[in-house]
Amino acid sequence: MTGRLGRPRGLWTRSVAGQVFALQAVIVVLLVTVGALALVFQTRYDSEREARNRSLAAAEAFAHAPGLVDALRAPDPTAELQTAAEEARVAGGLDFLAVMTPDGIRYTDARPELIGQRATGDIARARGGESFTEIFTGEPTDAVRAIVPVRTEDGDIVGLVGTGIEIDAVSNVVEGQLPLLLGTAAGALLLAVGGAALVSRRLRRQTHGLGPVEMTRINEHHEAVLHAVREGVLIIDADRRLLLANDEGRRLLDLPPDAEQRHVTELGLDPATAALLASGRAVTDEVHLAGDRLLAVNVRPTEPYRGRPTGTVMTLRDSTELAALSGRAEVARGRLQLLYDAGVRIGSTLDVERTAEELSEVAVPRFADYVTVELLEPVLRGEEPSGAYTEMRRAALTGIRDDHPLQPVGDPIRCVVPTTPMATALDRGHAVLVEELGAADGWRAQDPEGAAAALDYGLHSLVAVPLQARGVVLGMANFWRAETAEPFGEDDLSFAEELTARAAVSIDNARRFTREHAMAVTLQRSLLPRVLPELSAVDVAHRYLPAKAGVGGDWFDVIPLPGARVALVVGDVVGHGLHAAATMGRLRTAVHNFSTLDLPPDELLGHLDELIDRIDRPETGNGDGQDEDEQGPVGSERDPITGATCLYVIYDPVSGRCAMAGAGHPGPALVHADGRVEFPELPAGLPLGVGGMPFVSTELSLPEGSRLVLFTDGLLENRDRDFDTGLGLLRSALARPGRSPEQACADVLTALLVPAPDDDIALLVADTRRLPADRIAEWDVPADPAAVSGVRNAASAQIAAWELGDVAFTAELILSELITNAIRYGAEPIKVRLLRDRRLICEIADGSSTSPHLRYATTTDEGGRGLFLVAQFAERWGTRYTERGKVIWAELTLTTAPAAEAAAMGVPDLDALERLAW
């Protein structure tokens, strides 16, 4: 069987009425249950309170009874008081009444077997003079007990009176009232459930058995039609009276509040609209004028219902507002597009000023006619803002015209008057709108002449927005309108804040990069050579340019070597940042240290490769030689070195020979005197720290007047140019002869440098020189001690010919010592060579690889002072090894006065020196 709406009657409990009944029944049951429990607890509480009061009253009365004190002082208080106590207990309806000593020993009790026993519980309060009641649990029974002290006329406590009612008696009182309480609760429950059933039945009839989902949907539809739908709806009955009009219909037709039930001709509509409603004909999108609105009208007849005559439904749309809404949508779309463009264009570089310019450029002319950006001085330098922002510097200015009266880029901008829009925006941390600049008194007071010029020019509206990132003010942006007639509005504030917020993040990133970049550049430059040594072998010029995106690990060096030779070095640590720069400094120091050993290029690179491998290992304190990577957690405070490249070149100006070896680095360019450029083939080598493959050296014989050019790959490669293209450009830039190394450096950078290099650039241009033959003297020495004097005399004559008489004695002393030692301890062939360079260089070569060492002879030793004397009189001395032996060398300055020093030291004559041992 079904209801009128086709719903099964068996499912009525799913309807709104059924659910309301169920809810009411549950609520009633809960209320009755809670009420019954509350009455039970209240009754129990009242019974306990009554028991307390009765017990305390009885105890107080008996304690103050006449003759009680005398009875307590009698020889047998029990005999005196037991009968009276029992009578008082029965009369008071008590379960027990006991008279006790102050210590709790019973004189009387309802149970005679307890007389003489000490009462349990805490009676100290009564012994102290306090009357009290309590819920006592324990032997002999649980009870509501009262204890009152018995006092003499002097106030002394001579006994205690304890009375009480057992807990079971109190509970019996409560239980006796339970039938009445439960009956009352049951009656209330039946009455409430019956009332709920009647209400639910009536509700079911009114809702036709609909469930909550259907009722909610009907209500939502009704509310949507009445209030939410942005389309007017009017329902007209068959008598052409208005039955219903929603909010939008009332607004569009300007209907009076009491419009319902009035005839359509009485609603104040225009005649055409009223005639349409009165006719009842159906129309689609017919345009009618309603005041200043153009309405698109649709009319449809309603379906007949229960024999009632049909009416009509009219819907209205405001075409005028649709056009305005379309215009607002277009503005919103333009703003979204502008924000998208800002996200793409702002922050394309890590330059603070360029980022500020990008903010001003992206907002003109789509949002403002002129945009100015001011930044704090610390921000421009890459430092943290100090918090004071009364003075800034204009970093960017963009406008639709160039003849504006605004201060140019670079000028200081001060916010002295606190009521200016700029100062207000900085103080509040939010954008400030000035719809009419002429009314901004603070802005005019700060710079009257500038404000007057701006107003005369046509600037009439302003939005000032602070540039904030991470809660710190970096500067501010000002948006001005001049030729745009419409002033800024409230809806422009949020857009300006969002635009500047995106720019502020990019500016802060650029500021932080500027700071870190400056730190890295400072570290990098402090680790690079500041002044190159002046050498006869080469004339050197250099350039170093850090990358705009981050300092790398490129370096160069010029290291003097013994024998007038020179080492030219360029290298590149993979990566960027402080870690790469610090690693570069360690490698450069290592190259200097290894160069003192006078190693061939391939051996030096081998030692450097081992060093990088050790540098790459995290430092651990386990002492077992096991790497952190093998046993410890992954990740350290610094990133490991992924490799470094290096080119090491040794040039000998005496022979004109050039030895070089590379570790993953491009070889040098060799420029001949006629301008011809070639790139000598260099044996391929892996970068340092990558593999354990050996390095190979190669030797070249450089023609007179040759130029060596060493460089890093950042000079040749960038994102728009590959290595081979860069190599061709470098060849062209070096091909012109007759230029100094400085001019060659400048020309190379002009030809190959891009505005923002992706990588560091190190460039070293060295013009090689040959040591003139007249400054070289060589002798072969036979392995005979008698030959020492002859070689020494020949060397002395050569030194005299070079007009170096000041160092002749010292040179003869050193030669005598070193030649003698070579004859005694070395092997043939033995050769002596003198080089007159910026210093006088003495070299003794022999075929033995035995290394001499400096000894400090005692006063009783007959020899061993030879090398000590050499070390004392030579500016530098040392040993280098060759393929067939070694060379011991010593350098002397050309202005030494050795004779007086030798005399002061008591140096023996030269013939005696020949007999000294190492």
GROMACS .gro file of N, CA and C in nm, residues 591-723:
model
  399
  591VAL      N    1  10.006   2.323  -0.489
  591VAL     CA    2  10.093   2.337  -0.607
  591VAL      C    3  10.219   2.411  -0.570
  592HIS      N    4  10.208   2.517  -0.490
  592HIS     CA    5  10.326   2.590  -0.445
  592HIS      C    6  10.419   2.498  -0.367
  593ASN      N    7  10.361   2.419  -0.277
  593ASN     CA    8  10.445   2.330  -0.196
  593ASN      C    9  10.514   2.224  -0.281
  594PHE      N   10  10.438   2.164  -0.373
  594PHE     CA   11  10.497   2.061  -0.457
  594PHE      C   12  10.601   2.120  -0.552
  595SER      N   13  10.582   2.246  -0.592
  595SER     CA   14  10.678   2.307  -0.684
  595SER      C   15  10.814   2.326  -0.618
  596THR      N   16  10.818   2.338  -0.486
  596THR     CA   17  10.947   2.353  -0.418
  596THR      C   18  11.030   2.225  -0.429
  597LEU      N   19  10.962   2.113  -0.456
  597LEU     CA   20  11.035   1.988  -0.477
  597LEU      C   21  11.094   1.981  -0.617
  598ASP      N   22  11.059   2.077  -0.702
  598ASP     CA   23  11.111   2.084  -0.839
  598ASP      C   24  11.080   1.955  -0.914
  599LEU      N   25  10.953   1.915  -0.909
  599LEU     CA   26  10.911   1.791  -0.974
  599LEU      C   27  10.873   1.817  -1.119
  600PRO      N   28  10.885   1.718  -1.205
  600PRO     CA   29  10.832   1.731  -1.340
  600PRO      C   30  10.680   1.748  -1.336
  601PRO      N   31  10.621   1.804  -1.443
  601PRO     CA   32  10.476   1.830  -1.440
  601PRO      C   33  10.391   1.707  -1.414
  602ASP      N   34  10.428   1.592  -1.475
  602ASP     CA   35  10.344   1.474  -1.456
  602ASP      C   36  10.349   1.424  -1.312
  603GLU      N   37  10.469   1.429  -1.249
  603GLU     CA   38  10.478   1.385  -1.110
  603GLU      C   39  10.405   1.480  -1.017
  604LEU      N   40  10.415   1.609  -1.045
  604LEU     CA   41  10.345   1.706  -0.960
  604LEU      C   42  10.195   1.683  -0.966
  605LEU      N   43  10.140   1.659  -1.085
  605LEU     CA   44   9.996   1.633  -1.096
  605LEU      C   45   9.958   1.503  -1.026
  606GLY      N   46  10.047   1.405  -1.027
  606GLY     CA   47  10.019   1.282  -0.954
  606GLY      C   48  10.007   1.305  -0.806
  607HIS      N   49  10.100   1.384  -0.749
  607HIS     CA   50  10.089   1.418  -0.607
  607HIS      C   51   9.962   1.498  -0.579
  608LEU      N   52   9.927   1.588  -0.669
  608LEU     CA   53   9.806   1.669  -0.651
  608LEU      C   54   9.681   1.582  -0.655
  609ASP      N   55   9.682   1.481  -0.740
  609ASP     CA   56   9.567   1.390  -0.749
  609ASP      C   57   9.550   1.314  -0.617
  610GLU      N   58   9.660   1.269  -0.559
  610GLU     CA   59   9.651   1.200  -0.430
  610GLU      C   60   9.601   1.295  -0.320
  611LEU      N   61   9.645   1.420  -0.327
  611LEU     CA   62   9.602   1.516  -0.225
  611LEU      C   63   9.452   1.539  -0.233
  612ILE      N   64   9.398   1.554  -0.353
  612ILE     CA   65   9.254   1.577  -0.366
  612ILE      C   66   9.177   1.457  -0.313
  613ASP      N   67   9.228   1.339  -0.336
  613ASP     CA   68   9.162   1.220  -0.284
  613ASP      C   69   9.156   1.224  -0.132
  614ARG      N   70   9.263   1.274  -0.068
  614ARG     CA   71   9.262   1.285   0.078
  614ARG      C   72   9.170   1.399   0.124
  615ILE      N   73   9.171   1.509   0.050
  615ILE     CA   74   9.083   1.620   0.086
  615ILE      C   75   8.938   1.577   0.079
  616ASP      N   76   8.905   1.491  -0.017
  616ASP     CA   77   8.768   1.449  -0.039
  616ASP      C   78   8.715   1.357   0.069
  617ARG      N   79   8.804   1.300   0.148
  617ARG     CA   80   8.758   1.208   0.252
  617ARG      C   81   8.718   1.287   0.376
  618PRO      N   82   8.598   1.260   0.431
  618PRO     CA   83   8.561   1.329   0.555
  618PRO      C   84   8.656   1.292   0.668
  619GLU      N   85   8.684   1.391   0.752
  619GLU     CA   86   8.775   1.367   0.863
  619GLU      C   87   8.703   1.290   0.972
  620THR      N   88   8.762   1.179   1.013
  620THR     CA   89   8.705   1.098   1.120
  620THR      C   90   8.810   1.077   1.227
  621GLY      N   91   8.764   1.046   1.343
  621GLY     CA   92   8.856   1.024   1.454
  621GLY      C   93   8.872   0.880   1.493
  622ASN      N   94   8.833   0.787   1.402
  622ASN     CA   95   8.842   0.647   1.440
  622ASN      C   96   8.983   0.592   1.433
  623GLY      N   97   9.069   0.657   1.353
  623GLY     CA   98   9.207   0.617   1.349
  623GLY      C   99   9.234   0.487   1.282
  624ASP      N  100   9.134   0.426   1.217
  624ASP     CA  101   9.160   0.299   1.151
  624ASP      C  102   9.172   0.312   1.002
  625GLY      N  103   9.173   0.436   0.954
  625GLY     CA  104   9.191   0.457   0.811
  625GLY      C  105   9.069   0.431   0.729
  626GLN      N  106   8.958   0.399   0.792
  626GLN     CA  107   8.837   0.370   0.716
  626GLN      C  108   8.763   0.498   0.689
  627ASP      N  109   8.717   0.515   0.566
  627ASP     CA  110   8.650   0.637   0.527
  627ASP      C  111   8.513   0.645   0.592
  628GLU      N  112   8.467   0.767   0.606
  628GLU     CA  113   8.330   0.791   0.656
  628GLU      C  114   8.228   0.729   0.564
  629ASP      N  115   8.255   0.736   0.432
  629ASP     CA  116   8.161   0.680   0.336
  629ASP      C  117   8.147   0.530   0.353
  630GLU      N  118   8.253   0.465   0.411
  630GLU     CA  119   8.248   0.321   0.425
  630GLU      C  120   8.180   0.278   0.553
  631GLN      N  121   8.177   0.367   0.653
  631GLN     CA  122   8.126   0.320   0.780
  631GLN      C  123   8.027   0.416   0.844
  632GLY      N  124   8.025   0.543   0.809
  632GLY     CA  125   7.944   0.639   0.880
  632GLY      C  126   7.818   0.674   0.806
  633PRO      N  127   7.743   0.767   0.860
  633PRO     CA  128   7.620   0.809   0.796
  633PRO      C  129   7.649   0.887   0.670
  634VAL      N  130   7.553   0.879   0.581
  634VAL     CA  131   7.568   0.949   0.454
  634VAL      C  132   7.541   1.097   0.476
  635GLY      N  133   7.618   1.182   0.407
  635GLY     CA  134   7.598   1.326   0.414
  635GLY      C  135   7.689   1.390   0.513
  636SER      N  136   7.759   1.491   0.473
  636SER     CA  137   7.849   1.565   0.559
  636SER      C  138   7.816   1.711   0.547
  637GLU      N  139   7.891   1.792   0.622
  637GLU     CA  140   7.863   1.934   0.622
  637GLU      C  141   7.904   2.000   0.492
  638ARG      N  142   7.993   1.939   0.416
  638ARG     CA  143   8.033   1.997   0.289
  638ARG      C  144   8.018   1.894   0.180
  639ASP      N  145   7.996   1.943   0.061
  639ASP     CA  146   7.983   1.854  -0.053
  639ASP      C  147   8.121   1.807  -0.096
  640PRO      N  148   8.134   1.682  -0.140
  640PRO     CA  149   8.265   1.635  -0.185
  640PRO      C  150   8.305   1.700  -0.315
  641ILE      N  151   8.436   1.704  -0.337
  641ILE     CA  152   8.488   1.758  -0.463
  641ILE      C  153   8.463   1.654  -0.571
  642THR      N  154   8.402   1.697  -0.680
  642THR     CA  155   8.374   1.603  -0.789
  642THR      C  156   8.480   1.608  -0.895
  643GLY      N  157   8.589   1.677  -0.870
  643GLY     CA  158   8.698   1.681  -0.967
  643GLY      C  159   8.752   1.821  -0.983
  644ALA      N  160   8.873   1.828  -1.030
  644ALA     CA  161   8.938   1.956  -1.059
  644ALA      C  162   9.030   1.933  -1.179
  645THR      N  163   9.045   2.036  -1.261
  645THR     CA  164   9.137   2.028  -1.374
  645THR      C  165   9.255   2.119  -1.349
  646CYS      N  166   9.367   2.088  -1.415
  646CYS     CA  167   9.487   2.168  -1.393
  646CYS      C  168   9.580   2.152  -1.514
  647LEU      N  169   9.645   2.259  -1.548
  647LEU     CA  170   9.750   2.259  -1.651
  647LEU      C  171   9.875   2.317  -1.587
  648TYR      N  172   9.985   2.239  -1.589
  648TYR     CA  173  10.110   2.280  -1.525
  648TYR      C  174  10.219   2.283  -1.633
  649VAL      N  175  10.279   2.403  -1.649
  649VAL     CA  176  10.379   2.425  -1.755
  649VAL      C  177  10.507   2.476  -1.691
  650ILE      N  178  10.621   2.417  -1.729
  650ILE     CA  179  10.752   2.465  -1.682
  650ILE      C  180  10.829   2.513  -1.805
  651TYR      N  181  10.875   2.638  -1.798
  651TYR     CA  182  10.953   2.695  -1.909
  651TYR      C  183  11.094   2.723  -1.860
  652ASP      N  184  11.191   2.679  -1.941
  652ASP     CA  185  11.333   2.699  -1.911
  652ASP      C  186  11.388   2.801  -2.009
  653PRO      N  187  11.422   2.921  -1.962
  653PRO     CA  188  11.470   3.023  -2.055
  653PRO      C  189  11.612   2.996  -2.106
  654VAL      N  190  11.684   2.904  -2.044
  654VAL     CA  191  11.820   2.873  -2.090
  654VAL      C  192  11.814   2.788  -2.216
  655SER      N  193  11.732   2.683  -2.211
  655SER     CA  194  11.724   2.593  -2.326
  655SER      C  195  11.609   2.626  -2.419
  656GLY      N  196  11.514   2.707  -2.371
  656GLY     CA  197  11.395   2.735  -2.451
  656GLY      C  198  11.299   2.619  -2.454
  657ARG      N  199  11.316   2.521  -2.366
  657ARG     CA  200  11.228   2.405  -2.361
  657ARG      C  201  11.111   2.432  -2.267
  658CYS      N  202  11.002   2.372  -2.304
  658CYS     CA  203  10.878   2.390  -2.226
  658CYS      C  204  10.820   2.252  -2.201
  659ALA      N  205  10.809   2.212  -2.073
  659ALA     CA  206  10.747   2.085  -2.035
  659ALA      C  207  10.610   2.112  -1.975
  660MET      N  208  10.512   2.032  -2.013
  660MET     CA  209  10.376   2.057  -1.964
  660MET      C  210  10.302   1.925  -1.950
  661ALA      N  211  10.203   1.927  -1.860
  661ALA     CA  212  10.114   1.813  -1.840
  661ALA      C  213   9.980   1.868  -1.796
  662GLY      N  214   9.873   1.799  -1.836
  662GLY     CA  215   9.739   1.845  -1.803
  662GLY      C  216   9.658   1.735  -1.737
  663ALA      N  217   9.567   1.779  -1.649
  663ALA     CA  218   9.474   1.687  -1.583
  663ALA      C  219   9.333   1.731  -1.621
  664GLY      N  220   9.287   1.686  -1.737
  664GLY     CA  221   9.153   1.720  -1.782
  664GLY      C  222   9.135   1.864  -1.821
  665HIS      N  223   9.244   1.936  -1.845
  665HIS     CA  224   9.236   2.079  -1.872
  665HIS      C  225   9.276   2.106  -2.017
  666PRO      N  226   9.215   2.207  -2.080
  666PRO     CA  227   9.258   2.241  -2.216
  666PRO      C  228   9.404   2.282  -2.220
  667GLY      N  229   9.471   2.243  -2.327
  667GLY     CA  230   9.612   2.280  -2.342
  667GLY      C  231   9.627   2.428  -2.374
  668PRO      N  232   9.753   2.478  -2.371
  668PRO     CA  233   9.774   2.620  -2.395
  668PRO      C  234   9.769   2.652  -2.544
  669ALA      N  235   9.760   2.780  -2.570
  669ALA     CA  236   9.776   2.830  -2.706
  669ALA      C  237   9.918   2.882  -2.721
  670LEU      N  238   9.983   2.846  -2.832
  670LEU     CA  239  10.119   2.891  -2.859
  670LEU      C  240  10.113   2.990  -2.975
  671VAL      N  241  10.153   3.113  -2.947
  671VAL     CA  242  10.149   3.220  -3.046
  671VAL      C  243  10.293   3.249  -3.089
  672HIS      N  244  10.322   3.231  -3.216
  672HIS     CA  245  10.456   3.258  -3.267
  672HIS      C  246  10.475   3.408  -3.288
  673ALA      N  247  10.601   3.444  -3.311
  673ALA     CA  248  10.633   3.587  -3.325
  673ALA      C  249  10.564   3.650  -3.445
  674ASP      N  250  10.535   3.571  -3.547
  674ASP     CA  251  10.468   3.625  -3.666
  674ASP      C  252  10.316   3.626  -3.654
  675GLY      N  253  10.262   3.589  -3.539
  675GLY     CA  254  10.118   3.590  -3.519
  675GLY      C  255  10.050   3.457  -3.545
  676ARG      N  256  10.122   3.360  -3.588
  676ARG     CA  257  10.063   3.229  -3.612
  676ARG      C  258  10.028   3.165  -3.478
  677VAL      N  259   9.907   3.108  -3.473
  677VAL     CA  260   9.857   3.049  -3.348
  677VAL      C  261   9.838   2.900  -3.368
  678GLU      N  262   9.887   2.823  -3.273
  678GLU     CA  263   9.864   2.680  -3.276
  678GLU      C  264   9.832   2.632  -3.134
  679PHE      N  265   9.765   2.520  -3.129
  679PHE     CA  266   9.728   2.460  -3.001
  679PHE      C  267   9.798   2.326  -2.991
  680PRO      N  268   9.913   2.321  -2.924
  680PRO     CA  269   9.989   2.196  -2.917
  680PRO      C  270   9.905   2.084  -2.858
  681GLU      N  271   9.924   1.965  -2.913
  681GLU     CA  272   9.853   1.849  -2.860
  681GLU      C  273   9.911   1.811  -2.724
  682LEU      N  274   9.822   1.795  -2.632
  682LEU     CA  275   9.861   1.762  -2.495
  682LEU      C  276   9.807   1.623  -2.464
  683PRO      N  277   9.888   1.533  -2.411
  683PRO     CA  278   9.836   1.400  -2.376
  683PRO      C  279   9.714   1.411  -2.285
  684ALA      N  280   9.611   1.335  -2.320
  684ALA     CA  281   9.486   1.340  -2.243
  684ALA      C  282   9.511   1.288  -2.101
  685GLY      N  283   9.452   1.356  -2.007
  685GLY     CA  284   9.462   1.315  -1.868
  685GLY      C  285   9.329   1.336  -1.798
  686LEU      N  286   9.296   1.247  -1.705
  686LEU     CA  287   9.171   1.260  -1.631
  686LEU      C  288   9.180   1.376  -1.532
  687PRO      N  289   9.067   1.436  -1.499
  687PRO     CA  290   9.069   1.541  -1.396
  687PRO      C  291   9.121   1.488  -1.264
  688LEU      N  292   9.171   1.578  -1.183
  688LEU     CA  293   9.223   1.542  -1.052
  688LEU      C  294   9.108   1.491  -0.965
  689GLY      N  295   9.138   1.384  -0.891
  689GLY     CA  296   9.039   1.330  -0.800
  689GLY      C  297   8.937   1.241  -0.863
  690VAL      N  298   8.950   1.209  -0.993
  690VAL     CA  299   8.852   1.125  -1.063
  690VAL      C  300   8.901   0.982  -1.075
  691GLY      N  301   9.024   0.966  -1.117
  691GLY     CA  302   9.076   0.830  -1.137
  691GLY      C  303   9.224   0.824  -1.103
  692GLY      N  304   9.276   0.703  -1.102
  692GLY     CA  305   9.416   0.685  -1.066
  692GLY      C  306   9.507   0.665  -1.185
  693MET      N  307   9.465   0.710  -1.304
  693MET     CA  308   9.549   0.694  -1.423
  693MET      C  309   9.669   0.787  -1.415
  694PRO      N  310   9.785   0.741  -1.464
  694PRO     CA  311   9.905   0.827  -1.459
  694PRO      C  312   9.892   0.943  -1.557
  695PHE      N  313   9.965   1.050  -1.525
  695PHE     CA  314   9.971   1.166  -1.612
  695PHE      C  315  10.098   1.160  -1.696
  696VAL      N  316  10.090   1.221  -1.814
  696VAL     CA  317  10.202   1.215  -1.909
  696VAL      C  318  10.243   1.358  -1.944
  697SER      N  319  10.373   1.381  -1.943
  697SER     CA  320  10.426   1.512  -1.979
  697SER      C  321  10.465   1.513  -2.127
  698THR      N  322  10.468   1.632  -2.181
  698THR     CA  323  10.519   1.651  -2.316
  698THR      C  324  10.610   1.773  -2.314
  699GLU      N  325  10.706   1.776  -2.408
  699GLU     CA  326  10.803   1.886  -2.414
  699GLU      C  327  10.796   1.951  -2.550
  700LEU      N  328  10.814   2.084  -2.548
  700LEU     CA  329  10.818   2.162  -2.671
  700LEU      C  330  10.942   2.248  -2.668
  701SER      N  331  10.992   2.276  -2.785
  701SER     CA  332  11.101   2.373  -2.798
  701SER      C  333  11.039   2.500  -2.853
  702LEU      N  334  11.037   2.607  -2.771
  702LEU     CA  335  10.969   2.729  -2.809
  702LEU      C  336  11.063   2.820  -2.888
  703PRO      N  337  11.018   2.866  -3.002
  703PRO     CA  338  11.100   2.962  -3.078
  703PRO      C  339  11.115   3.093  -3.002
  704GLU      N  340  11.213   3.169  -3.043
  704GLU     CA  341  11.237   3.299  -2.981
  704GLU      C  342  11.114   3.388  -3.000
  705GLY      N  343  11.076   3.458  -2.892
  705GLY     CA  344  10.963   3.550  -2.900
  705GLY      C  345  10.827   3.482  -2.898
  706SER      N  346  10.820   3.359  -2.853
  706SER     CA  347  10.690   3.288  -2.849
  706SER      C  348  10.607   3.339  -2.732
  707ARG      N  349  10.477   3.319  -2.744
  707ARG     CA  350  10.382   3.360  -2.639
  707ARG      C  351  10.298   3.238  -2.600
  708LEU      N  352  10.291   3.212  -2.471
  708LEU     CA  353  10.205   3.105  -2.419
  708LEU      C  354  10.079   3.167  -2.358
  709VAL      N  355   9.965   3.110  -2.393
  709VAL     CA  356   9.836   3.158  -2.341
  709VAL      C  357   9.768   3.041  -2.272
  710LEU      N  358   9.749   3.053  -2.142
  710LEU     CA  359   9.680   2.953  -2.063
  710LEU      C  360   9.545   3.008  -2.021
  711PHE      N  361   9.443   2.923  -2.018
  711PHE     CA  362   9.307   2.971  -1.992
  711PHE      C  363   9.224   2.857  -1.935
  712THR      N  364   9.111   2.893  -1.877
  712THR     CA  365   9.012   2.794  -1.832
  712THR      C  366   8.898   2.786  -1.932
  713ASP      N  367   8.819   2.680  -1.924
  713ASP     CA  368   8.716   2.658  -2.026
  713ASP      C  369   8.604   2.761  -2.020
  714GLY      N  370   8.591   2.834  -1.908
  714GLY     CA  371   8.488   2.938  -1.902
  714GLY      C  372   8.510   3.048  -2.003
  715LEU      N  373   8.634   3.065  -2.052
  715LEU     CA  374   8.661   3.166  -2.154
  715LEU      C  375   8.601   3.126  -2.288
  716LEU      N  376   8.597   2.997  -2.316
  716LEU     CA  377   8.555   2.950  -2.448
  716LEU      C  378   8.408   2.910  -2.453
  717GLU      N  379   8.358   2.847  -2.347
  717GLU     CA  380   8.224   2.789  -2.351
  717GLU      C  381   8.125   2.875  -2.275
  718ASN      N  382   8.003   2.878  -2.323
  718ASN     CA  383   7.889   2.932  -2.251
  718ASN      C  384   7.763   2.868  -2.308
  719ARG      N  385   7.649   2.913  -2.261
  719ARG     CA  386   7.525   2.846  -2.302
  719ARG      C  387   7.493   2.865  -2.449
  720ASP      N  388   7.553   2.966  -2.514
  720ASP     CA  389   7.527   2.991  -2.656
  720ASP      C  390   7.645   2.955  -2.745
  721ARG      N  391   7.753   2.902  -2.690
  721ARG     CA  392   7.873   2.879  -2.770
  721ARG      C  393   7.942   2.752  -2.721
  722ASP      N  394   7.979   2.665  -2.815
  722ASP     CA  395   8.048   2.543  -2.777
  722ASP      C  396   8.199   2.568  -2.772
  723PHE      N  397   8.272   2.463  -2.733
  723PHE     CA  398   8.416   2.477  -2.711
  723PHE      C  399   8.490   2.507  -2.842
   0.00000   0.00000   0.00000
